[in-house]
Short mmCIF file of C-alpha atoms in Angstrom, two decimals:
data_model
loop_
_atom_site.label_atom_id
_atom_site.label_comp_id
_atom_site.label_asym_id
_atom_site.label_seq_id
_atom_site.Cartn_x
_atom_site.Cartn_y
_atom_site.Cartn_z
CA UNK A 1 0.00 0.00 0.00
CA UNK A 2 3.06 2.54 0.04
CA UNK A 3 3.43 2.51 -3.49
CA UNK A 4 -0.27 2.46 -3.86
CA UNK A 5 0.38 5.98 -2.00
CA UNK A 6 3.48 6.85 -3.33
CA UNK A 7 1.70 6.54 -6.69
CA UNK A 8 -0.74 8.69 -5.86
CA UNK A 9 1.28 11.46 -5.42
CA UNK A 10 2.79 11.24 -7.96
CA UNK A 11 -0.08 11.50 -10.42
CA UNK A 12 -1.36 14.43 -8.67
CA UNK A 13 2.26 15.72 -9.03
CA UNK A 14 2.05 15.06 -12.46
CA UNK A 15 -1.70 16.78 -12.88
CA UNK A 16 -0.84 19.23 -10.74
CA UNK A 17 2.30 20.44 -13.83
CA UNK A 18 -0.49 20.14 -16.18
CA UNK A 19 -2.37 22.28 -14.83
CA UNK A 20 0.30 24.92 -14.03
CA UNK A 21 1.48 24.66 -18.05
CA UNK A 22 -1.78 24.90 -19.27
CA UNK A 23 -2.53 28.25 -17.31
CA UNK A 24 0.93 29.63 -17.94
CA UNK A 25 1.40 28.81 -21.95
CA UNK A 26 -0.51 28.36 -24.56
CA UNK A 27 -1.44 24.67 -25.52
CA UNK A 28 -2.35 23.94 -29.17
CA UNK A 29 -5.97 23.55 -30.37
CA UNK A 30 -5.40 20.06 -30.29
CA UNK A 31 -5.30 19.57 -26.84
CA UNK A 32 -7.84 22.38 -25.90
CA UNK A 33 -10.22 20.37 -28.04
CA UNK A 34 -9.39 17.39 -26.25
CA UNK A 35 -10.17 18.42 -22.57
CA UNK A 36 -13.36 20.09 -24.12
CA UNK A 37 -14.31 16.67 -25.70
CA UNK A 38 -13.47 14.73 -22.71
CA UNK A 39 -15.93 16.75 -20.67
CA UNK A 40 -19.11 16.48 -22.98
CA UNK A 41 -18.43 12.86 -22.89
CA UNK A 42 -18.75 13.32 -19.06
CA UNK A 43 -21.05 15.19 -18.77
CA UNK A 44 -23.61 13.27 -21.53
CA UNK A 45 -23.21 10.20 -19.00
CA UNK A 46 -23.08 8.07 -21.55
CA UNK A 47 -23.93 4.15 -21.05
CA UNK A 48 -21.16 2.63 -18.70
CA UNK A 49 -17.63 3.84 -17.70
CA UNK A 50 -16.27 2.34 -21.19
CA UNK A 51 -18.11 4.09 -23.86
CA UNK A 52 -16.41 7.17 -22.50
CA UNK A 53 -13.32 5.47 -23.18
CA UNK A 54 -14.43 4.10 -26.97
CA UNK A 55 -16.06 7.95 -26.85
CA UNK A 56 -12.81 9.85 -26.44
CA UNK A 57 -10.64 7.40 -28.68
CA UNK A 58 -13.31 7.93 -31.87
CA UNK A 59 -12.96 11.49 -31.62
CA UNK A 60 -8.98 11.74 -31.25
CA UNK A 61 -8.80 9.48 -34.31
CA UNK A 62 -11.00 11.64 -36.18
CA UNK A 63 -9.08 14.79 -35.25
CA UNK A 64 -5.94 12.97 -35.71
CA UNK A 65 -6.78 11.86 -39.42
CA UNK A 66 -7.90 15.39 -40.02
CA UNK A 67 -4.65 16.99 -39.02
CA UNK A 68 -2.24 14.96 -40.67
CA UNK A 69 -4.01 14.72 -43.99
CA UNK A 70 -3.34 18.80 -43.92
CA UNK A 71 -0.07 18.80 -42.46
CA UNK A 72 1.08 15.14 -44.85
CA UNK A 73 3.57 14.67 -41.04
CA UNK A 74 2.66 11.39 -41.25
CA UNK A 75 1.98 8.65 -44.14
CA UNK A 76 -1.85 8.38 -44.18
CA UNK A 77 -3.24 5.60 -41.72
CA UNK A 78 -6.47 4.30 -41.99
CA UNK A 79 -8.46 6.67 -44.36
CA UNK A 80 -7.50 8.30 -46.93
CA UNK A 81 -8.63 12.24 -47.41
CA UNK A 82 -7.76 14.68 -49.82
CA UNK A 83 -8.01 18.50 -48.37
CA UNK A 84 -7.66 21.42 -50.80
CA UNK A 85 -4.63 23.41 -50.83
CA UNK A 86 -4.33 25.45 -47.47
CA UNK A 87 -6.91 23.88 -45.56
CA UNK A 88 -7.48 25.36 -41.89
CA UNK A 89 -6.19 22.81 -38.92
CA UNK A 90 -7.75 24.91 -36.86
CA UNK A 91 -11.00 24.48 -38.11
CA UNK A 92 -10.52 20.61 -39.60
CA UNK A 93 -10.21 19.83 -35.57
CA UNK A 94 -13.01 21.77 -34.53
CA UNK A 95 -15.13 20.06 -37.12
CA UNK A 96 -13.90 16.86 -36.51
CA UNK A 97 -14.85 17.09 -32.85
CA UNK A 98 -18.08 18.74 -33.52
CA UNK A 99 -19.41 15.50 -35.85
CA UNK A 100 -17.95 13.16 -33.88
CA UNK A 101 -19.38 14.43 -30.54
CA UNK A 102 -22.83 15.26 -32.04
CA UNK A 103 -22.61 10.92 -32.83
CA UNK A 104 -21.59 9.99 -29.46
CA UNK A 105 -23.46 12.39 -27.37
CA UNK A 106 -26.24 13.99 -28.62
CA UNK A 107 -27.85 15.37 -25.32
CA UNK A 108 -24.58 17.84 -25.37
CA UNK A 109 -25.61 19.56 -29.26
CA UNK A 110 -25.98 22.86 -26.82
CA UNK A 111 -22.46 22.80 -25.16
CA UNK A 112 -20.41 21.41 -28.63
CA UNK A 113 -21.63 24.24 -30.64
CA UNK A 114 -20.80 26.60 -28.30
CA UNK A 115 -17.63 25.48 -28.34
CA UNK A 116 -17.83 24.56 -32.11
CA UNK A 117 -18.70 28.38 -33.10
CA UNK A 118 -16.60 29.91 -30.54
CA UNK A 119 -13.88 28.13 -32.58
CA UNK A 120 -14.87 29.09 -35.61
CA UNK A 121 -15.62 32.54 -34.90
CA UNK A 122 -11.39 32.65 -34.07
CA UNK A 123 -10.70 31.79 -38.07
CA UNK A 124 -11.23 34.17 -40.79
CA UNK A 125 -13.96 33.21 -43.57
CA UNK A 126 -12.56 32.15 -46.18
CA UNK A 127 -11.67 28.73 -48.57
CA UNK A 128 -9.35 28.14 -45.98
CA UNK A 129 -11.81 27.83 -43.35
CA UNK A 130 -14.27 26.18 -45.25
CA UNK A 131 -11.85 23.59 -46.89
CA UNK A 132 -11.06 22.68 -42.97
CA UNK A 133 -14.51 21.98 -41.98
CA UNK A 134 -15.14 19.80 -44.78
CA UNK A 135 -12.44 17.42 -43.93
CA UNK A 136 -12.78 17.53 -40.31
CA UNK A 137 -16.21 16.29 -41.29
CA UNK A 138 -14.98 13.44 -43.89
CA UNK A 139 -12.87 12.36 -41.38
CA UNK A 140 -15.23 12.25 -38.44
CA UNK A 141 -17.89 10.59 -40.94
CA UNK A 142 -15.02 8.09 -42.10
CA UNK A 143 -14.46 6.90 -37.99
CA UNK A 144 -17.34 6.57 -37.66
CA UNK A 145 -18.16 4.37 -40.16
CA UNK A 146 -15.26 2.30 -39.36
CA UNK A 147 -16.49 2.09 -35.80
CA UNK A 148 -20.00 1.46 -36.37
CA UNK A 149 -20.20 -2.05 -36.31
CA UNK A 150 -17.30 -2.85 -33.25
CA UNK A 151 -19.79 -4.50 -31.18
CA UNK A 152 -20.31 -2.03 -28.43
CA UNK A 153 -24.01 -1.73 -28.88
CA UNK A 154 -24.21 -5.35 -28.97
CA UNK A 155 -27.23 -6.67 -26.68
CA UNK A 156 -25.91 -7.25 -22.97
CA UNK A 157 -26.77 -11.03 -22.14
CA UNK A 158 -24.83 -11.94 -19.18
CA UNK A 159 -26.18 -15.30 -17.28
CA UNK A 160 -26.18 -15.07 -13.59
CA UNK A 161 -24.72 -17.86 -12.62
CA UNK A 162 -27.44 -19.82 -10.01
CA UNK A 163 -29.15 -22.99 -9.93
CA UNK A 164 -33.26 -22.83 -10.53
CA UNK A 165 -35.17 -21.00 -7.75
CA UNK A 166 -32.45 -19.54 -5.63
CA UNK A 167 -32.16 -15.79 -5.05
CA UNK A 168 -29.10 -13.58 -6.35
CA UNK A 169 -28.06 -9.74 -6.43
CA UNK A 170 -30.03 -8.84 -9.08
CA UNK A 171 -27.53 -6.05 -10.04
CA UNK A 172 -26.23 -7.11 -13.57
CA UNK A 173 -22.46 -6.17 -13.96
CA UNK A 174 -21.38 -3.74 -16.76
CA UNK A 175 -19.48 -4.56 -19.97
CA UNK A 176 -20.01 -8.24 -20.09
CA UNK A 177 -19.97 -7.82 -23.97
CA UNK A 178 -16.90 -6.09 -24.31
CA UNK A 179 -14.73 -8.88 -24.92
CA UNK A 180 -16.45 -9.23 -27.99
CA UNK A 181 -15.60 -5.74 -29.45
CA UNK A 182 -13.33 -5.12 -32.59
CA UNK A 183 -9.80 -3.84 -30.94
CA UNK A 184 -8.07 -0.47 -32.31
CA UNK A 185 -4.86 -2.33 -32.47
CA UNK A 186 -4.41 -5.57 -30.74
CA UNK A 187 -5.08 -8.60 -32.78
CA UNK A 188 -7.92 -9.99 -30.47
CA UNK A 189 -9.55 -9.42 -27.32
CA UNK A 190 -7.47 -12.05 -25.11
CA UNK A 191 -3.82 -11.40 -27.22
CA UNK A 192 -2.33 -10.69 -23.98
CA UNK A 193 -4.58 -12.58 -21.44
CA UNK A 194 -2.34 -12.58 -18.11
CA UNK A 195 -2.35 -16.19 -16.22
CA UNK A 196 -5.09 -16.88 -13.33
CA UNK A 197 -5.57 -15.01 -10.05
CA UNK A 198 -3.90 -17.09 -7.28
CA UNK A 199 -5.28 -20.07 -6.27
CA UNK A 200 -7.61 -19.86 -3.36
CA UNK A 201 -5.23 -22.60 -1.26
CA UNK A 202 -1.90 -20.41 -1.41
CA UNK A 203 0.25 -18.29 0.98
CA UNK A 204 -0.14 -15.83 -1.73
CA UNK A 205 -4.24 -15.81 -1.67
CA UNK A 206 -3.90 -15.86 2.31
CA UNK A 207 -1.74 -12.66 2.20
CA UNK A 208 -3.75 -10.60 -0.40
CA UNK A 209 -7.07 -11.48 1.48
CA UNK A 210 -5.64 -10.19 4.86
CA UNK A 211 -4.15 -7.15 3.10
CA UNK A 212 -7.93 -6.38 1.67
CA UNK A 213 -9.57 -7.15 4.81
CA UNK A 214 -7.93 -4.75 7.22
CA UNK A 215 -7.17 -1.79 5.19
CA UNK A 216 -9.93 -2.19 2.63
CA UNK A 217 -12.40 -2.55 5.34
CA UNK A 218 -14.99 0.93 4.93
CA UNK A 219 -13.69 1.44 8.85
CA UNK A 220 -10.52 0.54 8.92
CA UNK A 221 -8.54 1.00 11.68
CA UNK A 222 -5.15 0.61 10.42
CA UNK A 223 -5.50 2.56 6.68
CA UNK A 224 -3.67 5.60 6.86
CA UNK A 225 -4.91 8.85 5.56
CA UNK A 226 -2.86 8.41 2.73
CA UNK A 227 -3.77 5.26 1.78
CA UNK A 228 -7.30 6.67 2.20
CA UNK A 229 -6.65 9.64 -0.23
CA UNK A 230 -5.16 7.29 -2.96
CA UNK A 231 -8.16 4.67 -2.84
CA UNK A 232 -10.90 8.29 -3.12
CA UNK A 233 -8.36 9.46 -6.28
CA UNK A 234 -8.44 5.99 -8.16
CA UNK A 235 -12.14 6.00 -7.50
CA UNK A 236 -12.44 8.42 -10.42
CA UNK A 237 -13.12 8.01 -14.00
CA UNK A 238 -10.49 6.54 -16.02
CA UNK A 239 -10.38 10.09 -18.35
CA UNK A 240 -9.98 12.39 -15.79
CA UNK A 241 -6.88 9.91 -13.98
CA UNK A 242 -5.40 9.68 -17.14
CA UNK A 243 -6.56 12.13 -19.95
CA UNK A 244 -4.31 14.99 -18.13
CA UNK A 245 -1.13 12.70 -17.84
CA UNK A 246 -1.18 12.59 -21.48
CA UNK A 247 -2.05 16.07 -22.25
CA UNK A 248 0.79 17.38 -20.33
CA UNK A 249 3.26 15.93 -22.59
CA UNK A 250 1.64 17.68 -25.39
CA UNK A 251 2.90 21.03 -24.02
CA UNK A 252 6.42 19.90 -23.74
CA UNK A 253 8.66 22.11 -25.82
CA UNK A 254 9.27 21.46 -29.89
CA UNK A 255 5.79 19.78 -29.74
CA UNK A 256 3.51 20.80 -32.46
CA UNK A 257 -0.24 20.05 -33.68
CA UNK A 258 0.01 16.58 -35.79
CA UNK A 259 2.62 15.10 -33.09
CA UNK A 260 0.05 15.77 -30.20
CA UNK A 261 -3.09 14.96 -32.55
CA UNK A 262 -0.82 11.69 -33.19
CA UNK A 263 -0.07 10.70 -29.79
CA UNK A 264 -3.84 11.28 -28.10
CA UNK A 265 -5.32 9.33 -31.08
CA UNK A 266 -3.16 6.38 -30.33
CA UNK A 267 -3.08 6.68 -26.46
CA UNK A 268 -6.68 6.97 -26.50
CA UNK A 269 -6.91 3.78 -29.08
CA UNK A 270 -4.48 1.90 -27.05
CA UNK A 271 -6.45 2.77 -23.61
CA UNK A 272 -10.10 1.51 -24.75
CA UNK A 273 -8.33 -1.79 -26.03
CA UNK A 274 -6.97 -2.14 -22.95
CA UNK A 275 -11.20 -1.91 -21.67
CA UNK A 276 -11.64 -4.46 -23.82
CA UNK A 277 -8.49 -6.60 -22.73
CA UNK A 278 -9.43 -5.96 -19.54
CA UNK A 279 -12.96 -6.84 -19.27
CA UNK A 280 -12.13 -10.11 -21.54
CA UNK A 281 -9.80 -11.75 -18.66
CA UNK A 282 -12.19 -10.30 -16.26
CA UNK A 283 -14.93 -12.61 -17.28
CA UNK A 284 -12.91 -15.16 -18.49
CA UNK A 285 -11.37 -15.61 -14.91
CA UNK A 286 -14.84 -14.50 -13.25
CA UNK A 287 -12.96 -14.05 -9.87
CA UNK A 288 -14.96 -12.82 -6.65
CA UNK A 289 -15.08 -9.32 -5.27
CA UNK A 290 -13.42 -9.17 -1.84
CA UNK A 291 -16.92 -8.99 -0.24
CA UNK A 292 -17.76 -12.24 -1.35
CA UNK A 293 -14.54 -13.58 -0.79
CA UNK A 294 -14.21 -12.40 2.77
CA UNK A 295 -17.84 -12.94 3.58
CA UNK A 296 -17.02 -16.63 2.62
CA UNK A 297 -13.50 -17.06 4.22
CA UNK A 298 -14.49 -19.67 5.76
CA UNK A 299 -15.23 -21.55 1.96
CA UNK A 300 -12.11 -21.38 0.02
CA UNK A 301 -10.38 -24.08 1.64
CA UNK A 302 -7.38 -21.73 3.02
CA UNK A 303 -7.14 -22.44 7.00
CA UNK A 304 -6.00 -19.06 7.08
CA UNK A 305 -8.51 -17.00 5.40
CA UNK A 306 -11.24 -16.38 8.31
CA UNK A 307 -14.65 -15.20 7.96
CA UNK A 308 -16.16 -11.88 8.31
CA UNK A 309 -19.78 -11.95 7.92
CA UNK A 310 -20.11 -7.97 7.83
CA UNK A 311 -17.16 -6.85 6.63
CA UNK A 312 -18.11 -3.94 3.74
CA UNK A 313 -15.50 -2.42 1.66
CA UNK A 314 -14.42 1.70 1.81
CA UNK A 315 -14.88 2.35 -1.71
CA UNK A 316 -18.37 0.68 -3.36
CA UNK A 317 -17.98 -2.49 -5.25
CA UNK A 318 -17.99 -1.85 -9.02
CA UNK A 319 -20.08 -3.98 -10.95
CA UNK A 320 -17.47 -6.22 -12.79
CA UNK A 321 -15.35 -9.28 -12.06
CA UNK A 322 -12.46 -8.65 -9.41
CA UNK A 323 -9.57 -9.91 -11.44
CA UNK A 324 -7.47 -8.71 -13.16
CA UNK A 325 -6.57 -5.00 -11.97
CA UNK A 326 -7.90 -2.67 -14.84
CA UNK A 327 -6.31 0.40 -13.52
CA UNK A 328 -2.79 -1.60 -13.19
CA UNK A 329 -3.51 -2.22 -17.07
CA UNK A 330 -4.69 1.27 -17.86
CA UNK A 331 -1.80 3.18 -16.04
CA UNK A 332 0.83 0.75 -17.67
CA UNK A 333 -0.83 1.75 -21.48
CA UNK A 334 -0.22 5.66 -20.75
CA UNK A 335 2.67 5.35 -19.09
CA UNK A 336 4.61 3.75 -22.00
CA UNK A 337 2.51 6.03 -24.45
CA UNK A 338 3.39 8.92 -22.71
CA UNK A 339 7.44 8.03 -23.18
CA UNK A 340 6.50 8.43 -26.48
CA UNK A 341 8.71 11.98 -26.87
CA UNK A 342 11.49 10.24 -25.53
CA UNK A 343 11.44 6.44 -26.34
CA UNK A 344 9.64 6.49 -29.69
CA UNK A 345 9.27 2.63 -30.05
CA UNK A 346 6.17 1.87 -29.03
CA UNK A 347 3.89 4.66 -30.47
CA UNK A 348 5.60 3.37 -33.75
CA UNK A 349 4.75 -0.09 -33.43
CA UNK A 350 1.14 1.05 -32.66
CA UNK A 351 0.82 3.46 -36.01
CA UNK A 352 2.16 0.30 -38.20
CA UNK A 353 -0.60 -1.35 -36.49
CA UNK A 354 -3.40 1.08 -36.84
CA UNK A 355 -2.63 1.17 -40.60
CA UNK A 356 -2.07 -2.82 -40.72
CA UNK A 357 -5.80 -2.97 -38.44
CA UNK A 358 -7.70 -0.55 -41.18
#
């Protein structure tokens, strides 16, 4: 639990240099954009903590595709648009966002053309202008259509498992399709499956159950306040944990507007596979919560697991499979993506597979 603290702080350290950039220089439109985004997505509560995630990751791919078919940075990835001469970025990414946005969360038409038109209103009329909101559109249009069928509005149809006539929670867990969705860039949803939690019998179980017990317990007497601040901060939505980690890089110096369009399309890509990688060894593995476990201690066949028949955790259950860690996944994604600037492996193995994944 230490470096569960220790890793706290240092996320809010890094937020906190966002935030103090941000305020103190000017970021690109790229990034503005992308906080905007990121809030409408929040604040349309859309269906279930991972469509925000699919949400954010169709709209940085739109923006992205819209950029670097202006700027020609990059070789084209998945589409392939053709701008006219002197096209507007500036008004390519607010179109992008706007038609993507509209798609994904409708309820928010008020807020994105606010934002939309007070982007707009900041570029002069013109063929310029124009010729950028007609490819942020074909680009949006094109993501979406290559999204449209990646099985996230499949029907939900998880079984409870039960035998005839006894009573269950009647709570159904979230994202029990996701498994099935079409990846961004991984191959499939269980190419890097990890192996099985521990088995129930080990010293291993028997120490992770303990650790859970006493300082996971909602009245703990032995969880520091620490320890307590860190398990409130990873309560939060995965896009406001991570979404400013990645942004700050984009204000480094030398960066400019098709590296950071670049780098939050495939961070954002890479993060909702990782949802779906997630949630397929999560149901795979279907591992109990700790308040089933330790309200059955006595059933798992470990002589040193002991019942609690009360015990209730600090932070509410979520309504998925216990194992394996998603944000231990999720962190790990950014934190090689955000490297990127430095150790540019990885974000170019991604790109080859974003164009190879078309």
């Amino acid at each position: 639990m230490d470096n569960t603290a220790k890793s706290y702080r240092m996320v809010c350290l890094m937020a906190g240099v966002f935030f103090v950039t941000v305020s103190s220089t000017r970021a690109d439109v790229v990034s503005n954009w992308s906080s905007t985004a990121n809030n409408i997505l929040i604040a349309a509560k859309v269906p279930l903590g991972g469509y925000s995630s699919r949400g954010i990751a169709i709209v940085q791919a739109a923006v992205y595709e819209a950029v670097n078919a202006i700027t020609k940075r990059y070789p084209p990835d998945r589409i392939k648009l053709d701008p006219a001469p002197g096209a507007s970025v500036e008004a390519a990414i607010a179109a992008a966002n706007r038609a993507t946005l509209l798609k994904l969360a409708p309820s928010q038409q008020a807020a994105i053309d606010k934002a939309y038109q007070a982007a707009l209103s900041a570029i002069g009329d013109g063929p310029a202008k124009t010729a950028g909101v007609t490819v942020g559109e074909q680009a949006a249009a094109a993501i979406l259509a290559l999204r449209a069928n990646d099985g996230a509005d499949a029907p939900e149809s998880y079984r409870p498992h039960t035998t005839a006539g006894v009573y269950v929670p009647t709570n159904i867990p979230i994202l029990s399709h996701w498994p099935q969705r079409k990846p961004w860039l991984i191959a499939s949803a269980d190419q890097f499956r990890p192996g099985p939690p521990p088995n129930l019998t080990s010293d291993l179980w028997a120490r992770d159950y303990h650790e859970i017990k006493t300082l996971g317990a909602k009245n703990s007497a032995t969880r520091t306040a620490a320890q307590t601040d860190s398990a409130r901060f990873w309560e939060g939505p995965a896009s406001t944990l991570y979404l400013p980690v990645v942004l700050s890089v984009t204000t480094l110096a030398g960066r400019e507007v098709t590296q950071n369009a670049r780098l939050l399309a495939v961070t954002t890509a890479a993060l909702d596979d990782a949802g779906i990688a997630v949630m397929e060894a999560k149901y795979q593995y279907h591992f109990w919560r700790p308040i089933t476990a330790i309200r059955n201690g006595d059933a798992d066949g470990n002589d040193a697991t002991e019942r609690d028949a009360s015990w209730i955790p600090f932070i509410e259950t979520p309504p998925h499979p216990e194992y394996p860690c998603a944000h231990c996944i999720l962190a790990a994604t950014v934190g090689t993506l955000v490297a990127e600037p430095f150790h540019r492996t990885s974000t170019h193995l991604l790109l080859i597979s974003w164009r190879n994944r078309g």
